[in-house]
PDB file of C-alpha atoms in Angstrom:
ATOM      1  CA  MET Z 193       0.000   0.000   0.000  1.00  0.00           C
ATOM      2  CA  LYS Z 194       2.800   2.392   0.893  1.00  0.00           C
ATOM      3  CA  ARG Z 195       4.410   1.684  -2.489  1.00  0.00           C
ATOM      4  CA  HIS Z 196       1.349   3.110  -4.257  1.00  0.00           C
ATOM      5  CA  ILE Z 197       0.467   5.945  -1.869  1.00  0.00           C
ATOM      6  CA  ILE Z 198       3.901   7.602  -1.885  1.00  0.00           C
ATOM      7  CA  PRO Z 199       4.217   8.211  -5.650  1.00  0.00           C
ATOM      8  CA  PHE Z 200       0.580   9.318  -5.791  1.00  0.00           C
ATOM      9  CA  ILE Z 201       1.058  11.991  -3.101  1.00  0.00           C
ATOM     10  CA  VAL Z 202       4.387  13.150  -4.533  1.00  0.00           C
ATOM     11  CA  THR Z 203       2.984  13.356  -8.058  1.00  0.00           C
ATOM     12  CA  LEU Z 204      -0.089  15.228  -6.825  1.00  0.00           C
ATOM     13  CA  PHE Z 205       2.123  17.723  -4.976  1.00  0.00           C
ATOM     14  CA  LEU Z 206       4.323  18.255  -8.030  1.00  0.00           C
ATOM     15  CA  THR Z 207       1.382  19.064 -10.295  1.00  0.00           C
ATOM     16  CA  SER Z 208       1.183  22.437  -8.540  1.00  0.00           C
ATOM     17  CA  LEU Z 209       4.334  23.346 -10.475  1.00  0.00           C
ATOM     18  CA  VAL Z 210       2.319  23.457 -13.687  1.00  0.00           C
ATOM     19  CA  THR Z 211      -0.123  26.141 -12.601  1.00  0.00           C
ATOM     20  CA  ALA Z 212       1.119  28.173  -9.650  1.00  0.00           C
ATOM     21  CA  GLN Z 213       4.379  27.339  -7.957  1.00  0.00           C
ATOM     22  CA  GLN Z 214       4.610  28.638  -4.401  1.00  0.00           C
ATOM     23  CA  ASP Z 215       7.644  29.641  -2.385  1.00  0.00           C
ATOM     24  CA  ALA Z 216       8.880  27.375   0.399  1.00  0.00           C
ATOM     25  CA  GLN Z 217       6.630  27.204   3.452  1.00  0.00           C
ATOM     26  CA  TYR Z 218       7.672  28.215   6.983  1.00  0.00           C
ATOM     27  CA  THR Z 219       5.991  28.158  10.359  1.00  0.00           C
ATOM     28  CA  GLN Z 220       8.608  30.363  12.073  1.00  0.00           C
ATOM     29  CA  TYR Z 221       8.343  33.168   9.524  1.00  0.00           C
ATOM     30  CA  MET Z 222       8.770  35.713  12.332  1.00  0.00           C
ATOM     31  CA  LEU Z 223      12.317  34.390  12.876  1.00  0.00           C
ATOM     32  CA  ASN Z 224      13.117  34.023   9.175  1.00  0.00           C
ATOM     33  CA  THR Z 225      11.673  37.289   7.885  1.00  0.00           C
ATOM     34  CA  MET Z 226      14.556  38.335   5.628  1.00  0.00           C
ATOM     35  CA  VAL Z 227      13.935  35.351   3.329  1.00  0.00           C
ATOM     36  CA  ILE Z 228      10.486  36.714   2.453  1.00  0.00           C
ATOM     37  CA  ASN Z 229      11.140  40.462   2.882  1.00  0.00           C
ATOM     38  CA  PRO Z 230      14.443  42.160   1.912  1.00  0.00           C
ATOM     39  CA  ALA Z 231      13.500  45.304   3.861  1.00  0.00           C
ATOM     40  CA  PHE Z 232      14.207  43.381   7.058  1.00  0.00           C
ATOM     41  CA  SER Z 233      17.961  43.272   6.264  1.00  0.00           C
ATOM     42  CA  GLY Z 234      19.993  44.880   9.041  1.00  0.00           C
ATOM     43  CA  SER Z 235      16.913  46.039  10.977  1.00  0.00           C
ATOM     44  CA  ARG Z 236      17.970  44.244  14.179  1.00  0.00           C
ATOM     45  CA  GLY Z 237      20.976  46.537  14.469  1.00  0.00           C
ATOM     46  CA  VAL Z 238      23.600  43.766  14.589  1.00  0.00           C
ATOM     47  CA  SER Z 239      25.137  41.289  12.180  1.00  0.00           C
ATOM     48  CA  SER Z 240      23.077  38.102  12.351  1.00  0.00           C
ATOM     49  CA  MET Z 241      23.226  34.668  10.769  1.00  0.00           C
ATOM     50  CA  GLY Z 242      20.258  32.310  10.712  1.00  0.00           C
ATOM     51  CA  ILE Z 243      19.915  28.649   9.732  1.00  0.00           C
ATOM     52  CA  LEU Z 244      16.577  26.870   9.335  1.00  0.00           C
ATOM     53  CA  TYR Z 245      15.696  23.257   8.608  1.00  0.00           C
ATOM     54  CA  ARG Z 246      12.144  22.062   7.933  1.00  0.00           C
ATOM     55  CA  SER Z 247      11.014  18.462   7.458  1.00  0.00           C
ATOM     56  CA  GLN Z 248       7.410  18.320   6.310  1.00  0.00           C
ATOM     57  CA  TRP Z 249       5.133  15.311   6.778  1.00  0.00           C
ATOM     58  CA  ILE Z 250       7.615  13.230   8.773  1.00  0.00           C
ATOM     59  CA  GLY Z 251       7.294   9.522   8.036  1.00  0.00           C
ATOM     60  CA  LEU Z 252       6.243  10.024   4.428  1.00  0.00           C
ATOM     61  CA  ASP Z 253       9.152   9.026   2.198  1.00  0.00           C
ATOM     62  CA  GLY Z 254       9.804  11.707  -0.424  1.00  0.00           C
ATOM     63  CA  ALA Z 255       8.039  14.452   1.554  1.00  0.00           C
ATOM     64  CA  PRO Z 256       9.288  18.076   1.247  1.00  0.00           C
ATOM     65  CA  THR Z 257      12.375  19.299   3.097  1.00  0.00           C
ATOM     66  CA  THR Z 258      13.627  22.897   3.226  1.00  0.00           C
ATOM     67  CA  GLN Z 259      16.927  24.417   4.343  1.00  0.00           C
ATOM     68  CA  THR Z 260      17.702  28.130   4.544  1.00  0.00           C
ATOM     69  CA  LEU Z 261      20.820  30.128   5.356  1.00  0.00           C
ATOM     70  CA  ASN Z 262      20.734  33.898   5.708  1.00  0.00           C
ATOM     71  CA  PHE Z 263      23.028  36.655   6.905  1.00  0.00           C
ATOM     72  CA  SER Z 264      22.270  40.338   7.367  1.00  0.00           C
ATOM     73  CA  THR Z 265      24.113  43.285   8.811  1.00  0.00           C
ATOM     74  CA  PRO Z 266      23.689  47.047   9.165  1.00  0.00           C
ATOM     75  CA  VAL Z 267      26.230  49.044   7.181  1.00  0.00           C
ATOM     76  CA  THR Z 268      25.180  52.428   8.532  1.00  0.00           C
ATOM     77  CA  GLU Z 269      22.294  53.585  10.706  1.00  0.00           C
ATOM     78  CA  LYS Z 270      20.072  53.617   7.594  1.00  0.00           C
ATOM     79  CA  VAL Z 271      21.572  51.005   5.258  1.00  0.00           C
ATOM     80  CA  GLY Z 272      21.466  47.234   5.691  1.00  0.00           C
ATOM     81  CA  VAL Z 273      22.586  44.376   3.444  1.00  0.00           C
ATOM     82  CA  GLY Z 274      22.216  40.620   3.476  1.00  0.00           C
ATOM     83  CA  PHE Z 275      22.175  37.399   1.520  1.00  0.00           C
ATOM     84  CA  SER Z 276      20.138  34.206   1.665  1.00  0.00           C
ATOM     85  CA  ILE Z 277      20.164  30.701   0.228  1.00  0.00           C
ATOM     86  CA  VAL Z 278      17.039  28.534   0.198  1.00  0.00           C
ATOM     87  CA  ASN Z 279      16.949  24.890  -0.871  1.00  0.00           C
ATOM     88  CA  ASP Z 280      13.576  23.188  -1.290  1.00  0.00           C
ATOM     89  CA  GLU Z 281      13.277  19.514  -2.228  1.00  0.00           C
ATOM     90  CA  ILE Z 282      10.474  16.990  -2.687  1.00  0.00           C
ATOM     91  CA  GLY Z 283      10.359  13.392  -3.832  1.00  0.00           C
ATOM     92  CA  ASN Z 284      13.926  12.455  -2.857  1.00  0.00           C
ATOM     93  CA  GLY Z 285      15.336  14.764  -5.518  1.00  0.00           C
ATOM     94  CA  THR Z 286      12.442  14.568  -7.994  1.00  0.00           C
ATOM     95  CA  SER Z 287      12.000  18.326  -7.612  1.00  0.00           C
ATOM     96  CA  GLN Z 288      14.828  20.487  -6.263  1.00  0.00           C
ATOM     97  CA  GLU Z 289      14.842  24.274  -6.155  1.00  0.00           C
ATOM     98  CA  THR Z 290      17.626  26.543  -4.922  1.00  0.00           C
ATOM     99  CA  TYR Z 291      17.347  30.310  -4.503  1.00  0.00           C
ATOM    100  CA  PHE Z 292      20.340  32.663  -4.190  1.00  0.00           C
ATOM    101  CA  ASP Z 293      19.609  36.276  -3.206  1.00  0.00           C
ATOM    102  CA  ALA Z 294      21.418  39.436  -2.105  1.00  0.00           C
ATOM    103  CA  SER Z 295      19.343  42.122  -0.389  1.00  0.00           C
ATOM    104  CA  PHE Z 296      19.606  45.843   0.348  1.00  0.00           C
ATOM    105  CA  SER Z 297      17.507  47.973   2.688  1.00  0.00           C
ATOM    106  CA  TYR Z 298      17.266  51.686   3.397  1.00  0.00           C
ATOM    107  CA  THR Z 299      15.559  52.857   6.586  1.00  0.00           C
ATOM    108  CA  LEU Z 300      13.695  56.138   6.902  1.00  0.00           C
ATOM    109  CA  PRO Z 301      13.162  57.302  10.508  1.00  0.00           C
ATOM    110  CA  ILE Z 302       9.546  58.472  10.762  1.00  0.00           C
ATOM    111  CA  SER Z 303       9.700  59.518  14.384  1.00  0.00           C
ATOM    112  CA  GLU Z 304      11.842  58.905  17.448  1.00  0.00           C
ATOM    113  CA  THR Z 305      10.238  55.491  17.918  1.00  0.00           C
ATOM    114  CA  SER Z 306       9.189  54.343  14.421  1.00  0.00           C
ATOM    115  CA  ASN Z 307      11.003  53.435  11.218  1.00  0.00           C
ATOM    116  CA  LEU Z 308      10.097  52.546   7.655  1.00  0.00           C
ATOM    117  CA  ALA Z 309      12.533  50.335   5.733  1.00  0.00           C
ATOM    118  CA  LEU Z 310      12.492  49.902   1.947  1.00  0.00           C
ATOM    119  CA  GLY Z 311      14.060  46.739   0.596  1.00  0.00           C
ATOM    120  CA  LEU Z 312      15.294  45.401  -2.728  1.00  0.00           C
ATOM    121  CA  LYS Z 313      16.800  42.033  -3.528  1.00  0.00           C
ATOM    122  CA  ALA Z 314      18.288  40.429  -6.629  1.00  0.00           C
ATOM    123  CA  GLY Z 315      19.316  36.893  -7.311  1.00  0.00           C
ATOM    124  CA  GLY Z 316      18.289  33.781  -9.123  1.00  0.00           C
ATOM    125  CA  HIS Z 317      16.504  30.471  -8.989  1.00  0.00           C
ATOM    126  CA  LEU Z 318      17.865  27.077  -9.979  1.00  0.00           C
ATOM    127  CA  LEU Z 319      15.241  24.449 -10.823  1.00  0.00           C
ATOM    128  CA  ASN Z 320      15.769  20.752 -11.440  1.00  0.00           C
ATOM    129  CA  LEU Z 321      12.912  18.334 -12.154  1.00  0.00           C
ATOM    130  CA  ASP Z 322      13.780  14.658 -12.569  1.00  0.00           C
ATOM    131  CA  PHE Z 323      10.581  12.629 -12.828  1.00  0.00           C
ATOM    132  CA  SER Z 324      12.535   9.449 -13.550  1.00  0.00           C
ATOM    133  CA  LYS Z 325      13.194   9.179  -9.804  1.00  0.00           C
ATOM    134  CA  LEU Z 326       9.537   8.356  -9.276  1.00  0.00           C
ATOM    135  CA  VAL Z 327      10.309   5.026 -10.942  1.00  0.00           C
ATOM    136  CA  ASN Z 328      12.104   4.057  -7.736  1.00  0.00           C
ATOM    137  CA  PHE Z 329       8.681   3.936  -6.080  1.00  0.00           C
ATOM    138  CA  GLY Z 330       7.117   1.974  -8.925  1.00  0.00           C
ATOM    139  CA  ALA Z 331       5.498   5.004 -10.590  1.00  0.00           C
ATOM    140  CA  GLU Z 332       6.406   4.878 -14.269  1.00  0.00           C
ATOM    141  CA  THR Z 333       6.135   8.225 -16.038  1.00  0.00           C
ATOM    142  CA  ASN Z 334       6.901   9.645 -19.452  1.00  0.00           C
ATOM    143  CA  ILE Z 335       6.889  13.264 -18.294  1.00  0.00           C
ATOM    144  CA  PRO Z 336      10.018  15.061 -19.603  1.00  0.00           C
ATOM    145  CA  ASN Z 337      12.536  16.577 -17.202  1.00  0.00           C
ATOM    146  CA  ILE Z 338      13.871  20.054 -16.522  1.00  0.00           C
ATOM    147  CA  ASP Z 339      17.597  19.822 -15.827  1.00  0.00           C
ATOM    148  CA  GLN Z 340      19.275  22.680 -13.938  1.00  0.00           C
ATOM    149  CA  LYS Z 341      17.308  25.588 -15.398  1.00  0.00           C
ATOM    150  CA  PHE Z 342      18.487  28.932 -13.966  1.00  0.00           C
ATOM    151  CA  SER Z 343      16.381  32.086 -14.039  1.00  0.00           C
ATOM    152  CA  PRO Z 344      17.288  35.525 -12.588  1.00  0.00           C
ATOM    153  CA  ASN Z 345      14.806  37.406 -10.448  1.00  0.00           C
ATOM    154  CA  PHE Z 346      14.373  40.362  -8.104  1.00  0.00           C
ATOM    155  CA  GLY Z 347      12.024  41.337  -5.301  1.00  0.00           C
ATOM    156  CA  VAL Z 348      10.886  44.294  -3.210  1.00  0.00           C
ATOM    157  CA  GLY Z 349       9.516  44.885   0.265  1.00  0.00           C
ATOM    158  CA  ILE Z 350       8.596  47.493   2.857  1.00  0.00           C
ATOM    159  CA  TYR Z 351       8.853  47.037   6.610  1.00  0.00           C
ATOM    160  CA  TYR Z 352       7.462  49.351   9.283  1.00  0.00           C
ATOM    161  CA  TYR Z 353       8.417  48.795  12.893  1.00  0.00           C
ATOM    162  CA  THR Z 354       8.436  50.385  16.324  1.00  0.00           C
ATOM    163  CA  GLU Z 355       9.547  48.975  19.658  1.00  0.00           C
ATOM    164  CA  ASN Z 356       6.310  46.981  19.970  1.00  0.00           C
ATOM    165  CA  TYR Z 357       4.753  46.771  16.502  1.00  0.00           C
ATOM    166  CA  PHE Z 358       5.833  45.521  13.092  1.00  0.00           C
ATOM    167  CA  ALA Z 359       4.237  45.165   9.657  1.00  0.00           C
ATOM    168  CA  GLY Z 360       5.705  44.209   6.313  1.00  0.00           C
ATOM    169  CA  LEU Z 361       4.544  43.793   2.730  1.00  0.00           C
ATOM    170  CA  SER Z 362       6.726  42.084   0.147  1.00  0.00           C
ATOM    171  CA  VAL Z 363       6.979  40.299  -3.188  1.00  0.00           C
ATOM    172  CA  PRO Z 364      10.213  38.239  -3.006  1.00  0.00           C
ATOM    173  CA  ASN Z 365      10.189  37.251  -6.688  1.00  0.00           C
ATOM    174  CA  ILE Z 366       8.574  39.591  -9.201  1.00  0.00           C
ATOM    175  CA  LEU Z 367       9.515  38.003 -12.523  1.00  0.00           C
ATOM    176  CA  GLU Z 368       7.133  35.241 -13.597  1.00  0.00           C
ATOM    177  CA  THR Z 369       9.346  32.722 -15.380  1.00  0.00           C
ATOM    178  CA  THR Z 370       8.029  29.771 -17.376  1.00  0.00           C
ATOM    179  CA  HIS Z 371      10.193  26.645 -17.548  1.00  0.00           C
ATOM    180  CA  PHE Z 372       9.787  24.432 -20.617  1.00  0.00           C
ATOM    181  CA  ASP Z 373      10.570  20.743 -20.839  1.00  0.00           C
ATOM    182  CA  ASN Z 374      13.661  19.304 -22.479  1.00  0.00           C
ATOM    183  CA  ALA Z 375      11.870  17.684 -25.393  1.00  0.00           C
ATOM    184  CA  SER Z 376      12.886  19.110 -28.739  1.00  0.00           C
ATOM    185  CA  GLN Z 377      10.230  20.750 -30.907  1.00  0.00           C
ATOM    186  CA  SER Z 378       7.939  21.058 -27.904  1.00  0.00           C
ATOM    187  CA  SER Z 379       6.277  24.177 -26.525  1.00  0.00           C
ATOM    188  CA  SER Z 380       4.763  22.553 -23.435  1.00  0.00           C
ATOM    189  CA  TYR Z 381       5.860  23.795 -20.021  1.00  0.00           C
ATOM    190  CA  LEU Z 382       6.167  22.054 -16.685  1.00  0.00           C
ATOM    191  CA  ALA Z 383       6.579  24.892 -14.190  1.00  0.00           C
ATOM    192  CA  THR Z 384       5.791  28.579 -13.871  1.00  0.00           C
ATOM    193  CA  GLU Z 385       7.302  30.828 -11.202  1.00  0.00           C
ATOM    194  CA  ARG Z 386       4.488  33.034  -9.894  1.00  0.00           C
ATOM    195  CA  MET Z 387       4.606  36.156  -7.746  1.00  0.00           C
ATOM    196  CA  ASN Z 388       4.022  35.399  -4.072  1.00  0.00           C
ATOM    197  CA  PHE Z 389       2.653  38.298  -1.993  1.00  0.00           C
ATOM    198  CA  TYR Z 390       3.368  38.385   1.755  1.00  0.00           C
ATOM    199  CA  LEU Z 391       1.746  40.528   4.435  1.00  0.00           C
ATOM    200  CA  VAL Z 392       3.029  40.020   7.970  1.00  0.00           C
ATOM    201  CA  SER Z 393       2.155  41.951  11.114  1.00  0.00           C
ATOM    202  CA  GLY Z 394       2.305  41.618  14.885  1.00  0.00           C
ATOM    203  CA  TYR Z 395       2.272  43.469  18.179  1.00  0.00           C
ATOM    204  CA  VAL Z 396       4.125  42.894  21.460  1.00  0.00           C
ATOM    205  CA  PHE Z 397       2.211  43.538  24.687  1.00  0.00           C
ATOM    206  CA  ASP Z 398       4.241  44.069  27.857  1.00  0.00           C
ATOM    207  CA  LEU Z 399       2.022  42.249  30.355  1.00  0.00           C
ATOM    208  CA  ASN Z 400       4.435  42.803  33.216  1.00  0.00           C
ATOM    209  CA  ARG Z 401       8.140  43.162  33.879  1.00  0.00           C
ATOM    210  CA  ASN Z 402       8.910  39.518  33.038  1.00  0.00           C
ATOM    211  CA  LEU Z 403       6.183  38.565  30.580  1.00  0.00           C
ATOM    212  CA  LYS Z 404       5.425  39.635  27.017  1.00  0.00           C
ATOM    213  CA  PHE Z 405       2.673  38.516  24.662  1.00  0.00           C
ATOM    214  CA  LYS Z 406       2.898  38.642  20.872  1.00  0.00           C
ATOM    215  CA  PRO Z 407       0.024  37.881  18.486  1.00  0.00           C
ATOM    216  CA  ALA Z 408       1.014  37.860  14.808  1.00  0.00           C
ATOM    217  CA  ILE Z 409      -0.459  37.109  11.408  1.00  0.00           C
ATOM    218  CA  LEU Z 410       0.877  36.237   7.972  1.00  0.00           C
ATOM    219  CA  LEU Z 411      -1.073  36.311   4.707  1.00  0.00           C
ATOM    220  CA  LYS Z 412       0.442  34.684   1.628  1.00  0.00           C
ATOM    221  CA  ALA Z 413      -1.218  34.996  -1.772  1.00  0.00           C
ATOM    222  CA  VAL Z 414      -0.293  33.573  -5.175  1.00  0.00           C
ATOM    223  CA  ASN Z 415      -2.401  33.399  -8.300  1.00  0.00           C
ATOM    224  CA  GLY Z 416      -3.863  29.941  -8.796  1.00  0.00           C
ATOM    225  CA  ALA Z 417      -3.604  28.817  -5.152  1.00  0.00           C
ATOM    226  CA  PRO Z 418      -5.750  29.366  -2.025  1.00  0.00           C
ATOM    227  CA  LEU Z 419      -4.921  32.284   0.262  1.00  0.00           C
ATOM    228  CA  GLN Z 420      -2.683  31.063   3.109  1.00  0.00           C
ATOM    229  CA  THR Z 421      -3.444  32.555   6.520  1.00  0.00           C
ATOM    230  CA  ASP Z 422      -1.202  31.918   9.530  1.00  0.00           C
ATOM    231  CA  VAL Z 423      -2.122  33.286  12.954  1.00  0.00           C
ATOM    232  CA  SER Z 424       0.089  32.803  16.005  1.00  0.00           C
ATOM    233  CA  ALA Z 425       0.384  33.855  19.622  1.00  0.00           C
ATOM    234  CA  SER Z 426       3.480  33.538  21.810  1.00  0.00           C
ATOM    235  CA  PHE Z 427       4.542  34.401  25.340  1.00  0.00           C
ATOM    236  CA  LEU Z 428       8.099  35.476  26.211  1.00  0.00           C
ATOM    237  CA  PHE Z 429       9.277  34.803  29.755  1.00  0.00           C
ATOM    238  CA  ASN Z 430      12.175  36.783  31.232  1.00  0.00           C
ATOM    239  CA  ASP Z 431      13.417  37.592  27.718  1.00  0.00           C
ATOM    240  CA  LYS Z 432      14.636  33.969  27.558  1.00  0.00           C
ATOM    241  CA  PHE Z 433      11.886  31.418  26.906  1.00  0.00           C
ATOM    242  CA  SER Z 434       9.051  31.717  24.428  1.00  0.00           C
ATOM    243  CA  LEU Z 435       6.068  29.387  24.112  1.00  0.00           C
ATOM    244  CA  GLY Z 436       3.176  29.687  21.725  1.00  0.00           C
ATOM    245  CA  ALA Z 437       0.819  28.180  19.203  1.00  0.00           C
ATOM    246  CA  ALA Z 438      -0.072  28.839  15.587  1.00  0.00           C
ATOM    247  CA  TYR Z 439      -2.875  27.931  13.209  1.00  0.00           C
ATOM    248  CA  ARG Z 440      -2.632  27.687   9.438  1.00  0.00           C
ATOM    249  CA  TRP Z 441      -6.141  28.020   8.046  1.00  0.00           C
ATOM    250  CA  ASP Z 442      -7.542  24.632   6.943  1.00  0.00           C
ATOM    251  CA  ALA Z 443      -4.032  23.127   7.038  1.00  0.00           C
ATOM    252  CA  ALA Z 444      -2.270  22.723  10.396  1.00  0.00           C
ATOM    253  CA  VAL Z 445      -1.926  23.645  14.058  1.00  0.00           C
ATOM    254  CA  SER Z 446       1.552  24.236  15.477  1.00  0.00           C
ATOM    255  CA  ALA Z 447       3.396  24.376  18.778  1.00  0.00           C
ATOM    256  CA  LEU Z 448       6.140  27.039  19.002  1.00  0.00           C
ATOM    257  CA  PHE Z 449       9.168  27.134  21.279  1.00  0.00           C
ATOM    258  CA  GLY Z 450      12.150  29.458  21.571  1.00  0.00           C
ATOM    259  CA  PHE Z 451      15.118  29.756  23.893  1.00  0.00           C
ATOM    260  CA  GLN Z 452      17.679  32.564  24.056  1.00  0.00           C
ATOM    261  CA  ILE Z 453      20.656  30.418  25.037  1.00  0.00           C
ATOM    262  CA  SER Z 454      22.941  33.443  25.413  1.00  0.00           C
ATOM    263  CA  ASN Z 455      22.951  37.062  24.314  1.00  0.00           C
ATOM    264  CA  LYS Z 456      24.362  35.816  20.988  1.00  0.00           C
ATOM    265  CA  LEU Z 457      22.688  32.451  20.318  1.00  0.00           C
ATOM    266  CA  MET Z 458      18.989  31.681  19.971  1.00  0.00           C
ATOM    267  CA  ILE Z 459      17.138  28.474  19.026  1.00  0.00           C
ATOM    268  CA  GLY Z 460      13.556  28.152  17.852  1.00  0.00           C
ATOM    269  CA  MET Z 461      11.440  25.069  17.147  1.00  0.00           C
ATOM    270  CA  ALA Z 462       7.998  24.402  15.692  1.00  0.00           C
ATOM    271  CA  TYR Z 463       5.971  21.236  15.320  1.00  0.00           C
ATOM    272  CA  ASP Z 464       2.984  21.140  12.975  1.00  0.00           C
ATOM    273  CA  VAL Z 465       0.075  18.700  13.035  1.00  0.00           C
ATOM    274  CA  GLU Z 466      -1.938  18.561   9.824  1.00  0.00           C
ATOM    275  CA  THR Z 467      -5.667  19.263  10.073  1.00  0.00           C
ATOM    276  CA  SER Z 468      -6.257  18.375   6.423  1.00  0.00           C
ATOM    277  CA  ALA Z 469      -7.058  14.880   5.110  1.00  0.00           C
ATOM    278  CA  LEU Z 470      -3.329  14.179   4.813  1.00  0.00           C
ATOM    279  CA  GLY Z 471      -2.953  14.496   8.574  1.00  0.00           C
ATOM    280  CA  SER Z 472      -4.940  11.306   9.177  1.00  0.00           C
ATOM    281  CA  THR Z 473      -2.607   9.090   7.131  1.00  0.00           C
ATOM    282  CA  VAL Z 474      -0.521   6.563   9.026  1.00  0.00           C
ATOM    283  CA  PHE Z 475       2.662   7.747   7.276  1.00  0.00           C
ATOM    284  CA  ASN Z 476       2.378  11.376   8.369  1.00  0.00           C
ATOM    285  CA  ASP Z 477       3.830  12.200  11.793  1.00  0.00           C
ATOM    286  CA  GLY Z 478       3.587  15.967  11.414  1.00  0.00           C
ATOM    287  CA  SER Z 479       6.207  18.541  10.394  1.00  0.00           C
ATOM    288  CA  LEU Z 480       9.254  19.717  12.343  1.00  0.00           C
ATOM    289  CA  GLU Z 481      11.103  23.004  11.970  1.00  0.00           C
ATOM    290  CA  VAL Z 482      14.312  24.063  13.744  1.00  0.00           C
ATOM    291  CA  PHE Z 483      15.887  27.529  13.595  1.00  0.00           C
ATOM    292  CA  LEU Z 484      19.247  28.785  14.917  1.00  0.00           C
ATOM    293  CA  ARG Z 485      20.302  32.442  15.006  1.00  0.00           C
ATOM    294  CA  TYR Z 486      23.676  33.836  15.992  1.00  0.00           C
ATOM    295  CA  ASP Z 487      24.215  37.555  16.624  1.00  0.00           C
ATOM    296  CA  PHE Z 488      27.746  38.907  16.254  1.00  0.00           C
ATOM    297  CA  ILE Z 489      27.570  41.169  19.293  1.00  0.00           C
ATOM    298  CA  THR Z 490      30.558  43.268  20.310  1.00  0.00           C
ATOM    299  CA  ARG Z 491      31.020  45.989  22.887  1.00  0.00           C
ATOM    300  CA  PHE Z 492      30.443  48.522  20.108  1.00  0.00           C
ATOM    301  CA  ASN Z 493      26.983  47.304  19.078  1.00  0.00           C
ATOM    302  CA  ARG Z 494      25.705  45.686  22.277  1.00  0.00           C
ATOM    303  CA  ARG Z 495      23.142  48.423  22.833  1.00  0.00           C
ATOM    304  CA  ALA Z 496      21.718  47.926  19.341  1.00  0.00           C
ATOM    305  CA  VAL Z 497      20.194  44.583  20.384  1.00  0.00           C
ATOM    306  CA  ASN Z 498      16.869  45.021  22.129  1.00  0.00           C
ATOM    307  CA  ASN Z 499      14.113  42.712  23.259  1.00  0.00           C
ATOM    308  CA  ARG Z 500      11.487  43.606  20.648  1.00  0.00           C
ATOM    309  CA  PHE Z 501      10.536  39.901  20.484  1.00  0.00           C
ATOM    310  CA  PHE Z 502      10.685  40.024  16.659  1.00  0.00           C
TER     311      PHE Z 502
END
């Protein structure tokens, strides 16, 4: 039974490439904001490096996995730069996508407590589709492949933030690129890169001296796919531990955890349980996401780091 279910699910997932390909999915978007919004680059006031790993639908062989690496730093009080690498894979290499981006942000102080950052990023996308690997699961297919197709792209974003509030709007990839198959004398296409629109916002409530509460929301829209809505709520204890929960509309519920190990190193974790029909399968043990962030804090920029909780 497993031999037939796996290629069916993988093939069904890959058909989304034909109509409206979406960017990689994250639960801890509030910790990985620069990947979806270039205006966030350097906004924390220190040089930071973040690493994220996501394993979706644990127990299902060939399920999606995502890895990200990003680095950002302020250059001046108003200018920030960064870079990011995102690798997204499904079907044990059947579909593999890698994004390389460099970002630039310019911050406009609106008042003594609020800022508006404008962001721009440029980079490219490497796509490889190898449907022959589905044969390993007993799913014969005559669909042609796309081998290492590279396409340049750019994106924009705006990010408004104060000590307690943040909101951002971004389009990480503006160019809509169509990838054709490798068959000669053929005009059919297998994948189209669509624009993904992100709106993220949240507020931090200081409940008392040692406790903060942060509700947040993310909206993700792409032509040809349902609107994705993520709502979350987290508590921060003593500026060290954070616990919370999230809900992805008609898709999953998540448990969130964070720990500030030191003033430089932070770890975050999320575990998703599917609420869709896929969640009831015996091969799906949920999705796990782990995030590490390291801040390069020195005695010259120590005061730049604050406890905004975002």
